[in-house]
Short mmCIF file of C-alpha atoms in Angstrom, two decimals:
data_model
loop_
_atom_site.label_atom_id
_atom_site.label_comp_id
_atom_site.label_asym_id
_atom_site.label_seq_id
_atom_site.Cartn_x
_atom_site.Cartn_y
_atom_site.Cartn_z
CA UNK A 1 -5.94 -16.46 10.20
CA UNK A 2 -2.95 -16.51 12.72
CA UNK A 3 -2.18 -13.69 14.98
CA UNK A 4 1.58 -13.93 16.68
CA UNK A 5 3.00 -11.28 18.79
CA UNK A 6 0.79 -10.78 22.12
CA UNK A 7 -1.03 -7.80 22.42
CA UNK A 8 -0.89 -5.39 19.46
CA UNK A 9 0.95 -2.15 19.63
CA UNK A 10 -0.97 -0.61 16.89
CA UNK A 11 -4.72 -0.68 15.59
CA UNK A 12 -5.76 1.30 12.19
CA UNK A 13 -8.97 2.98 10.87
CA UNK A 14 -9.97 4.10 7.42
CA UNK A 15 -11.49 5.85 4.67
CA UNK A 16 -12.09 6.01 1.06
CA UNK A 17 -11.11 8.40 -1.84
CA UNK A 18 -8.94 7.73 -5.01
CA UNK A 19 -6.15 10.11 -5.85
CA UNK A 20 -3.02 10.39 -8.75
CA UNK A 21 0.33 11.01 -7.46
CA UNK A 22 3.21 14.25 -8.02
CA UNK A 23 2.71 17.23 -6.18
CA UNK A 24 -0.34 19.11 -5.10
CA UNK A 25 0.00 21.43 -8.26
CA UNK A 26 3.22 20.89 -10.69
CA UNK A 27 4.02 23.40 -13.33
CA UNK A 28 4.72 21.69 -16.79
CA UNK A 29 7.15 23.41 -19.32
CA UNK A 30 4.51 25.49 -20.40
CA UNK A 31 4.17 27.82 -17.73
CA UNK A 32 0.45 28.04 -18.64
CA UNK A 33 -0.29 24.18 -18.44
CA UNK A 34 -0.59 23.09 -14.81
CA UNK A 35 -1.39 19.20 -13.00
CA UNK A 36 -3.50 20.13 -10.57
CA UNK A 37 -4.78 17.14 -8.17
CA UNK A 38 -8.80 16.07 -8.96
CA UNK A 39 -10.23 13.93 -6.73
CA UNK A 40 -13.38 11.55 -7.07
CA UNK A 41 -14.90 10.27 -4.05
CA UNK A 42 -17.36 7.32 -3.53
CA UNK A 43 -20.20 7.68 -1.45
CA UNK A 44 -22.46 4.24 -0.31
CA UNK A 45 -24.71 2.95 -2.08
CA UNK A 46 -25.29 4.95 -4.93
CA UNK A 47 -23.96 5.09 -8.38
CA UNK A 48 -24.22 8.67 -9.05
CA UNK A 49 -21.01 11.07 -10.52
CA UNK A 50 -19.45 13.76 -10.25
CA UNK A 51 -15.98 15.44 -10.70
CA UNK A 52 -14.97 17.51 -8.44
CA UNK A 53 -11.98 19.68 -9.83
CA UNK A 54 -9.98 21.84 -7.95
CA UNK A 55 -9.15 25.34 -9.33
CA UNK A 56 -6.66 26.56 -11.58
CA UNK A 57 -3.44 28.84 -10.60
CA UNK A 58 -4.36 32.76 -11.96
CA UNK A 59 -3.13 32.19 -15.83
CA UNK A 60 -3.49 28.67 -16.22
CA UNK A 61 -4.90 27.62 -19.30
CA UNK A 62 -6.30 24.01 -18.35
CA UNK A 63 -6.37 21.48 -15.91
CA UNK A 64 -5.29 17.71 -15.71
CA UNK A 65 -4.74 15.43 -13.09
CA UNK A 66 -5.60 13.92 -9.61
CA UNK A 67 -8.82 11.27 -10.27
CA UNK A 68 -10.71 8.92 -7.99
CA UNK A 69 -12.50 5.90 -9.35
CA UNK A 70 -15.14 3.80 -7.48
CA UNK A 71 -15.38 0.54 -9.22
CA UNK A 72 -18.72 -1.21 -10.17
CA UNK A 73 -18.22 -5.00 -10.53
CA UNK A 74 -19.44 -6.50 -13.65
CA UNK A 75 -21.87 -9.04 -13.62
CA UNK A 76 -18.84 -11.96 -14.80
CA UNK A 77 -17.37 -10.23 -11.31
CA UNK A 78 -14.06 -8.70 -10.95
CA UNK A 79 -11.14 -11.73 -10.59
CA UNK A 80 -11.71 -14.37 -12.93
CA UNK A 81 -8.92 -17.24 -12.56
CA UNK A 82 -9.25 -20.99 -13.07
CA UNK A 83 -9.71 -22.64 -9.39
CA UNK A 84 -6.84 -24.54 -8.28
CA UNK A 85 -6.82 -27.22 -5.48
CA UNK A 86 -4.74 -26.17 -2.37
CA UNK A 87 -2.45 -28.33 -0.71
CA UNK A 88 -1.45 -27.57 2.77
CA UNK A 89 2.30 -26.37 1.95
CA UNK A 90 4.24 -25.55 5.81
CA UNK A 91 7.47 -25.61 3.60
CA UNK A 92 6.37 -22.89 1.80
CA UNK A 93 5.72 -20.23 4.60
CA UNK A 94 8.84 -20.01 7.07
CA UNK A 95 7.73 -20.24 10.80
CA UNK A 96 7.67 -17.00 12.67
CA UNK A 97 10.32 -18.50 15.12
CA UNK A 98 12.48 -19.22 12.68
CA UNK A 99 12.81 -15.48 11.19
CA UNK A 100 14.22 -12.69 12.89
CA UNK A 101 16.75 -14.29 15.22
CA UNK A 102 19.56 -11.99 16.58
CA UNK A 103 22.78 -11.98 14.26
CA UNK A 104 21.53 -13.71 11.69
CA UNK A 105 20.62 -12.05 8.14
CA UNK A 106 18.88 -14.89 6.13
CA UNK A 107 19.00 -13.53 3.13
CA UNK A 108 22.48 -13.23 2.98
CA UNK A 109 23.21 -16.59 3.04
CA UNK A 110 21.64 -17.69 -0.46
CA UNK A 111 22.57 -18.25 -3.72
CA UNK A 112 21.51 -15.44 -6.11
CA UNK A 113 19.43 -17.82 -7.82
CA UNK A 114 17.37 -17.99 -4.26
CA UNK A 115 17.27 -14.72 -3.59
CA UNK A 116 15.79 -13.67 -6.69
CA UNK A 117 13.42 -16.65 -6.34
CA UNK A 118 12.60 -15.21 -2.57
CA UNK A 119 11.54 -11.65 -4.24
CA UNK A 120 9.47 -13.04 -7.02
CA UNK A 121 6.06 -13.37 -5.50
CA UNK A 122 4.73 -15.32 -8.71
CA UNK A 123 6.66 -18.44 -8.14
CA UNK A 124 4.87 -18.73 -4.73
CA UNK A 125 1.55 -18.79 -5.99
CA UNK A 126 -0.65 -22.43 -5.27
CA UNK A 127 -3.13 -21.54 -7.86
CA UNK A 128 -3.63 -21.91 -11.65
CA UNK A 129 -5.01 -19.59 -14.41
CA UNK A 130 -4.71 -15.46 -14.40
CA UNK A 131 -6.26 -12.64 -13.70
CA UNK A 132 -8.78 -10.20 -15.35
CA UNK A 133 -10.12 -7.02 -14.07
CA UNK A 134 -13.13 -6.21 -15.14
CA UNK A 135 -14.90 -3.33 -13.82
CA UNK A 136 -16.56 0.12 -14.90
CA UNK A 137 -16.63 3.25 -12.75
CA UNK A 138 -18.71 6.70 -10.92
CA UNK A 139 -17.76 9.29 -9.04
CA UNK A 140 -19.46 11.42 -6.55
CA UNK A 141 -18.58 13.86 -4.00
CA UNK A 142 -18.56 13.80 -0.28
CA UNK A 143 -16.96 15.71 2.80
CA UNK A 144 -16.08 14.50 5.78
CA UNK A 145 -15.58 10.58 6.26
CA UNK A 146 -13.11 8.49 7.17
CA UNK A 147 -10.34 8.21 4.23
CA UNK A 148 -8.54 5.15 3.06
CA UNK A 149 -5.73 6.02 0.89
CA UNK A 150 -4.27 2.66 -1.23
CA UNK A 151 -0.81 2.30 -2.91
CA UNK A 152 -0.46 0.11 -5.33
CA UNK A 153 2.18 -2.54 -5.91
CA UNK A 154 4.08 -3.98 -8.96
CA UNK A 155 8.16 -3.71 -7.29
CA UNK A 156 7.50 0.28 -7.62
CA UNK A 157 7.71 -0.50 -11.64
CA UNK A 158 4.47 -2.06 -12.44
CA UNK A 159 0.83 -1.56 -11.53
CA UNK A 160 -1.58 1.89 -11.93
CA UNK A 161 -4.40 3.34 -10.04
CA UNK A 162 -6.81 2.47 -12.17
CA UNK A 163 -5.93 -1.39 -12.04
CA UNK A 164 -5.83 -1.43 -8.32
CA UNK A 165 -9.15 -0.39 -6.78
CA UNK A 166 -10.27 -3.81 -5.32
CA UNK A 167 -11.60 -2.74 -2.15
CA UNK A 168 -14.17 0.43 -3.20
CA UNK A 169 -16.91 -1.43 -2.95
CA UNK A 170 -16.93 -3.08 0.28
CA UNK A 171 -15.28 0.05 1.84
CA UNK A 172 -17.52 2.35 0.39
CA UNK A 173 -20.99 0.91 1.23
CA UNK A 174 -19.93 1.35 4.57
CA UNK A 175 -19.32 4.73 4.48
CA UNK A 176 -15.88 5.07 3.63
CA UNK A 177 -14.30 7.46 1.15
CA UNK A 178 -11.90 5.45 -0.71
CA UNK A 179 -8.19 7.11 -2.61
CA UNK A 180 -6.19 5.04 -5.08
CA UNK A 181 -2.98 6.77 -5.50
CA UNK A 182 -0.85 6.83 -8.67
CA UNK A 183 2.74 7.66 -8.26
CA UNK A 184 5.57 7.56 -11.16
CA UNK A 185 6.78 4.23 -11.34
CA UNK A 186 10.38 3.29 -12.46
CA UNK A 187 12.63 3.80 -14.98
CA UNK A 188 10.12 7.15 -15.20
CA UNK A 189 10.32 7.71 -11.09
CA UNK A 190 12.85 7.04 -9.19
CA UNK A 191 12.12 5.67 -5.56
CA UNK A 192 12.74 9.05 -3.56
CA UNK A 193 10.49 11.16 -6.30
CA UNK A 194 7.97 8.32 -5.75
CA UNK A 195 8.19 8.56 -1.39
CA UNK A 196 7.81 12.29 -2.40
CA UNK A 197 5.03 11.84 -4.50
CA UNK A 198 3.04 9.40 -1.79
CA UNK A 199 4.07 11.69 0.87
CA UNK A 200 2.21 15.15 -1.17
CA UNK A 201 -1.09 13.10 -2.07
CA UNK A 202 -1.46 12.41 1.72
CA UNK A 203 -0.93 15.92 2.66
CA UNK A 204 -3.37 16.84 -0.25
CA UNK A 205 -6.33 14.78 0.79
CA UNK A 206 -5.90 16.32 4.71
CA UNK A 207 -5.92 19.98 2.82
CA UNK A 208 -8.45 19.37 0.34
CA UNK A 209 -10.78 17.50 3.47
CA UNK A 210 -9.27 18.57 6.85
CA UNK A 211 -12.64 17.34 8.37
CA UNK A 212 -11.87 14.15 7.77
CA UNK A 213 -12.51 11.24 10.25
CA UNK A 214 -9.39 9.97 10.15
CA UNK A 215 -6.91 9.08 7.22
CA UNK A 216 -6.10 5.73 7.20
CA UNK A 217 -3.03 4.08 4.82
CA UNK A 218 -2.84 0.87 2.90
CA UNK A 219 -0.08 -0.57 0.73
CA UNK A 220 0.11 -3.80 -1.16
CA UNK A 221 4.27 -5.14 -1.58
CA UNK A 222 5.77 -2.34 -2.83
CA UNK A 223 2.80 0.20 -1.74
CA UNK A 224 3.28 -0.95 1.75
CA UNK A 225 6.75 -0.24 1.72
CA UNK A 226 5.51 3.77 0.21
CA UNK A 227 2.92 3.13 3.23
CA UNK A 228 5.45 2.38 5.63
CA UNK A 229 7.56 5.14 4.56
CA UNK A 230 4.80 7.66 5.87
CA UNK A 231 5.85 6.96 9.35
CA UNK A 232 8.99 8.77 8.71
CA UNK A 233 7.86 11.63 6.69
CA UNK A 234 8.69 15.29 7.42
CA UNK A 235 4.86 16.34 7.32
CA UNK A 236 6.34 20.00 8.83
CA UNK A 237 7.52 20.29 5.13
CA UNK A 238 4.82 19.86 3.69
CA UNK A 239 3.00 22.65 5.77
CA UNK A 240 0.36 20.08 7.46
CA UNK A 241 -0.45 17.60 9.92
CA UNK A 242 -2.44 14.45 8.56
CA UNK A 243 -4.84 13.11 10.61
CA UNK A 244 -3.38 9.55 10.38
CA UNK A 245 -5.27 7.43 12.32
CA UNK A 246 -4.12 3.67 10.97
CA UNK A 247 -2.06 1.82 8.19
CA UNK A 248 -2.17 -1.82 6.63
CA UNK A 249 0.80 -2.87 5.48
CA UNK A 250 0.05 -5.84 3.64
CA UNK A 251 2.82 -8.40 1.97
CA UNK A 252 5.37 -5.75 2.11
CA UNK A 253 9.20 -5.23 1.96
CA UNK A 254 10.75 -3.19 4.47
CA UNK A 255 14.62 -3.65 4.11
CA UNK A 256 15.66 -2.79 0.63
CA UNK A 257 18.74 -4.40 0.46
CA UNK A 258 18.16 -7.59 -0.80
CA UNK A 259 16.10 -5.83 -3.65
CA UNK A 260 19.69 -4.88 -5.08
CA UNK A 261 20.54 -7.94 -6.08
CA UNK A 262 17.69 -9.29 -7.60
CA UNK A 263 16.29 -8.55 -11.61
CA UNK A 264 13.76 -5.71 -10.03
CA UNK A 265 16.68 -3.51 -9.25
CA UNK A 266 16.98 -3.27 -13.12
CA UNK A 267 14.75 -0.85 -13.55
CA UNK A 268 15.11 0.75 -9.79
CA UNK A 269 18.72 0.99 -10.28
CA UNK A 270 19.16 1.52 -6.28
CA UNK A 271 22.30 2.13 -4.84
CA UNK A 272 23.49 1.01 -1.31
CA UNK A 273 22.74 4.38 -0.02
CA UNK A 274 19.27 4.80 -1.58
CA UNK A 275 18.34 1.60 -0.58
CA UNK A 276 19.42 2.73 2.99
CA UNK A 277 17.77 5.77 3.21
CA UNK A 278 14.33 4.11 1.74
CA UNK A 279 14.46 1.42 4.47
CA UNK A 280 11.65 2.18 7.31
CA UNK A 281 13.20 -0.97 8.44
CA UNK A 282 16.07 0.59 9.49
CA UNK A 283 14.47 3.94 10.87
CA UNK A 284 10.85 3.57 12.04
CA UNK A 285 12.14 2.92 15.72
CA UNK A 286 13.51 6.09 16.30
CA UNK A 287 10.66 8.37 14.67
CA UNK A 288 7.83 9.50 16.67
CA UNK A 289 4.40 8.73 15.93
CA UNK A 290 2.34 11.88 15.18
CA UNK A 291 -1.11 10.40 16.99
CA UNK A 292 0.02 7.71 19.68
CA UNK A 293 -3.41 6.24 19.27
CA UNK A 294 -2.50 5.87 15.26
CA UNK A 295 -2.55 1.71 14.79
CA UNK A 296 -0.23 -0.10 12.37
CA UNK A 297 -1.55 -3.46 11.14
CA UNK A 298 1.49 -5.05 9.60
CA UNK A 299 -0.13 -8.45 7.54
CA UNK A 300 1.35 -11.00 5.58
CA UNK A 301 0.02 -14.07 3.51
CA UNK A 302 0.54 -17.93 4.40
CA UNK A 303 1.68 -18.61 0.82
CA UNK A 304 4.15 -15.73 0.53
CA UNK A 305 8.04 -16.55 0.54
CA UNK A 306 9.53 -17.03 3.65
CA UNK A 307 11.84 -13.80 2.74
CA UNK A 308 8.35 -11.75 2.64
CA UNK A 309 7.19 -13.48 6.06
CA UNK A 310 10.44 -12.50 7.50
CA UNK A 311 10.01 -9.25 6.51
CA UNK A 312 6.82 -8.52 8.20
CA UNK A 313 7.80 -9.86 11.16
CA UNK A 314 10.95 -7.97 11.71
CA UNK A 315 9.75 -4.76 10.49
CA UNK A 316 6.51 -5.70 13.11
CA UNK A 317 9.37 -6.53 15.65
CA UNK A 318 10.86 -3.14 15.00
CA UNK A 319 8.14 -0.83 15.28
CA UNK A 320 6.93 -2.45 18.55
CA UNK A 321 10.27 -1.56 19.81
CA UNK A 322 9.20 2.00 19.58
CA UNK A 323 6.46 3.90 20.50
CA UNK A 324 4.08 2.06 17.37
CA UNK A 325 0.55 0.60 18.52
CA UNK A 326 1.18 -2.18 16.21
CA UNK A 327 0.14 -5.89 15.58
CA UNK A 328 0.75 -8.38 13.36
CA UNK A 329 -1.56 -10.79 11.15
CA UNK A 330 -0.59 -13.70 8.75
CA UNK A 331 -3.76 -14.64 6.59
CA UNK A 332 -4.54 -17.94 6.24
CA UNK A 333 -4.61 -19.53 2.76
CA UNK A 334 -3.83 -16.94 0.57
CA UNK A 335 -0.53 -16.29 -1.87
CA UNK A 336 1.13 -12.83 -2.11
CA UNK A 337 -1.83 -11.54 -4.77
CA UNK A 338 -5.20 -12.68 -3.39
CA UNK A 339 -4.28 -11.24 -0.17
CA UNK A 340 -5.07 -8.10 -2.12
CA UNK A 341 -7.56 -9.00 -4.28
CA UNK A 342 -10.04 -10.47 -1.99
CA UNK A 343 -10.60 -7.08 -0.51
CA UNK A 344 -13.50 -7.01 -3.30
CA UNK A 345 -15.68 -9.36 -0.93
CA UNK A 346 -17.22 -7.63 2.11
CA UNK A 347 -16.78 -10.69 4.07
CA UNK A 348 -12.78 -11.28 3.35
CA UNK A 349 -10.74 -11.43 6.59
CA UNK A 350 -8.79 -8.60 6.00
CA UNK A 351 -11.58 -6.05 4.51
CA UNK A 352 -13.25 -7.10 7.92
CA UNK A 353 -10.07 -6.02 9.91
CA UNK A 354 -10.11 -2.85 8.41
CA UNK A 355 -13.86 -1.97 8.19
CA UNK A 356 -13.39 -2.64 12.65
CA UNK A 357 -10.03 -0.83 12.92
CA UNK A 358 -11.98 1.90 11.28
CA UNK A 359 -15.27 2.23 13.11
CA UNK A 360 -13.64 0.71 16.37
#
């Protein structure tokens, strides 16, 4: 692992809980059917469950929604892939002083055939074989702990909840309450109803729990950019303060862009002007962060492209030119997916990081 930037502007903390996306409560056409948020939290060390399910609007006839999941590995384990041998590969990752230089817009200079090659994290990968999840899951309820609230990636049109809880363990058997959030991917959502939808579960968990230790955000690619977005969000709207304490933003995209003219905007269908206003690239130095003390771990991997590594590092650039606590990591030998998946071991880099940002 590589740190680059000096001292960091930003440190994070978390906790753990698993949550679905859309609104708090969202009426359905019938008036008497209701999605009301249900929330499953993981307590350490035991393997006990229990739903916890909010309570119905007067009139409502029955209740779906909202569920947390806390993963129990199998004993085959939870990633299965063929071992590949590495190969040191400095081509592959672009230097950090080589991204981010005044003027110059990298991206803009390449073929389309390279820039959708840039945004397609699979043809990065050093490693042979795929991937199988294989994992059962309890539930049990807690109060107040730290929170750790993860979004998902998948290019906002791929990827569930239920696919995407690597970290519970680890997290959780140090006392962490652990959230997996679902939100509408595309052609269903579009990217503002899917902001929107990231933006109500965090309010919900600080309602639901506002003794919490401290609510703490992590994205993978396109759920760091839904992370990221969280800086900017009107939390006046939504009629509550979280207690945001930290986010990891890990392989993420922060300048949307170049997403237009790639194959993902297929299904995103963004225009100019949404991919403007979803930017936190373009924004998260003038907003104001709601706890000064709140960190922001921005994180990328050695084998992601070099448009990803510039990413991170401008977006990192940015926020330290505002009033951000933030730092930056790049993760030694590790592609654009195991950065993520090796969250399930306890002593992974990065699950380290955030266990110490948390109970700093």
């Amino acid at each position: 692992m590589r740190s680059f930037g000096g001292p960091p502007c930003a440190d994070a903390g978390a906790q753990a809980i698993t949550t679905t996306p859309s609104s708090p409560v969202t009426r359905r056409a019938d008036p008497r059917t209701w999605i009301c948020p249900r929330v499953l939290l993981g307590e350490p060390g035991s393997t006990v469950g229990r739903l916890m399910q909010l309570m119905a609007p007067p009139g409502s006839s029955r209740i779906q929604g909202f569920s947390t999941a806390v993963p129990q590995p199998s004993e085959a384990g939870l990633w299965q892939y063929k071992e590949a041998t590495r190969t040191s590969a400095p081509d592959t990752a672009m230097a950090i002083s080589d991204v981010g230089l005044p003027g110059e817009v990298p991206w803009k200079k390449m073929s389309a055939e390279e820039l959708e090659n840039q945004y397609r994290p699979s043809q990065w990968v050093v490693r042979l074989g795929a991937e199988e999840a294989l994992r059962t899951y309890s539930q049990i309820g807690i109060e107040a702990l730290p929170f750790f609230l993860f979004f998902h990636g998948g290019y906002w049109q791929s990827g569930s909840k239920d696919e995407s809880a690597f970290m519970v363990d680890p997290l959780t058997a140090q006392g962490v309450a652990v959230v997996i959030v679902a939100y509408d991917i595309a052609p269903k959502g579009t990217l503002d109803q899917m902001v929107d939808q990231v933006t109500r579960s965090v309010a919900f968990v600080q309602t639901r729990y506002p003794s919490n230790g401290g609510i703490y955000l992590c994205g993978h690619s396109a759920g760091a950019h839904l992370a990221a977005m969280m800086l900017l969000a009107n939390w006046t709207k939504h009629g509550v303060t979280p207690n945001l304490k930290g986010f990891f933003l890990v392989s993420g995209v922060f300048d949307l862009e170049p997403i237009m003219y790639t194959s993902q905007n297929i299904a995103l269908q963004l225009t100019l002007e949404d991919a403007q206003r979803n930017s936190p690239q373009l924004k998260v130095a003038q907003a104001q962060p709601v706890d000064p003390t709140c960190r922001v771990l921005v994180v990328v991997g050695q084998f992601d492209s070099p448009e990803f590594h510039r990413q991170s590092w401008e977006f990192y650039q940015t926020l330290c030119q505002g009033e951000w606590k933030a730092s930056f990591e790049q993760l030694h030998d590790v592609d654009h997916f195991e950065i993520v998946e090796n969250l399930t071991q306890k002593d992974n880099v990065l699950t380290q990081i955030i266990l110490k940002t948390i109970f700093q």
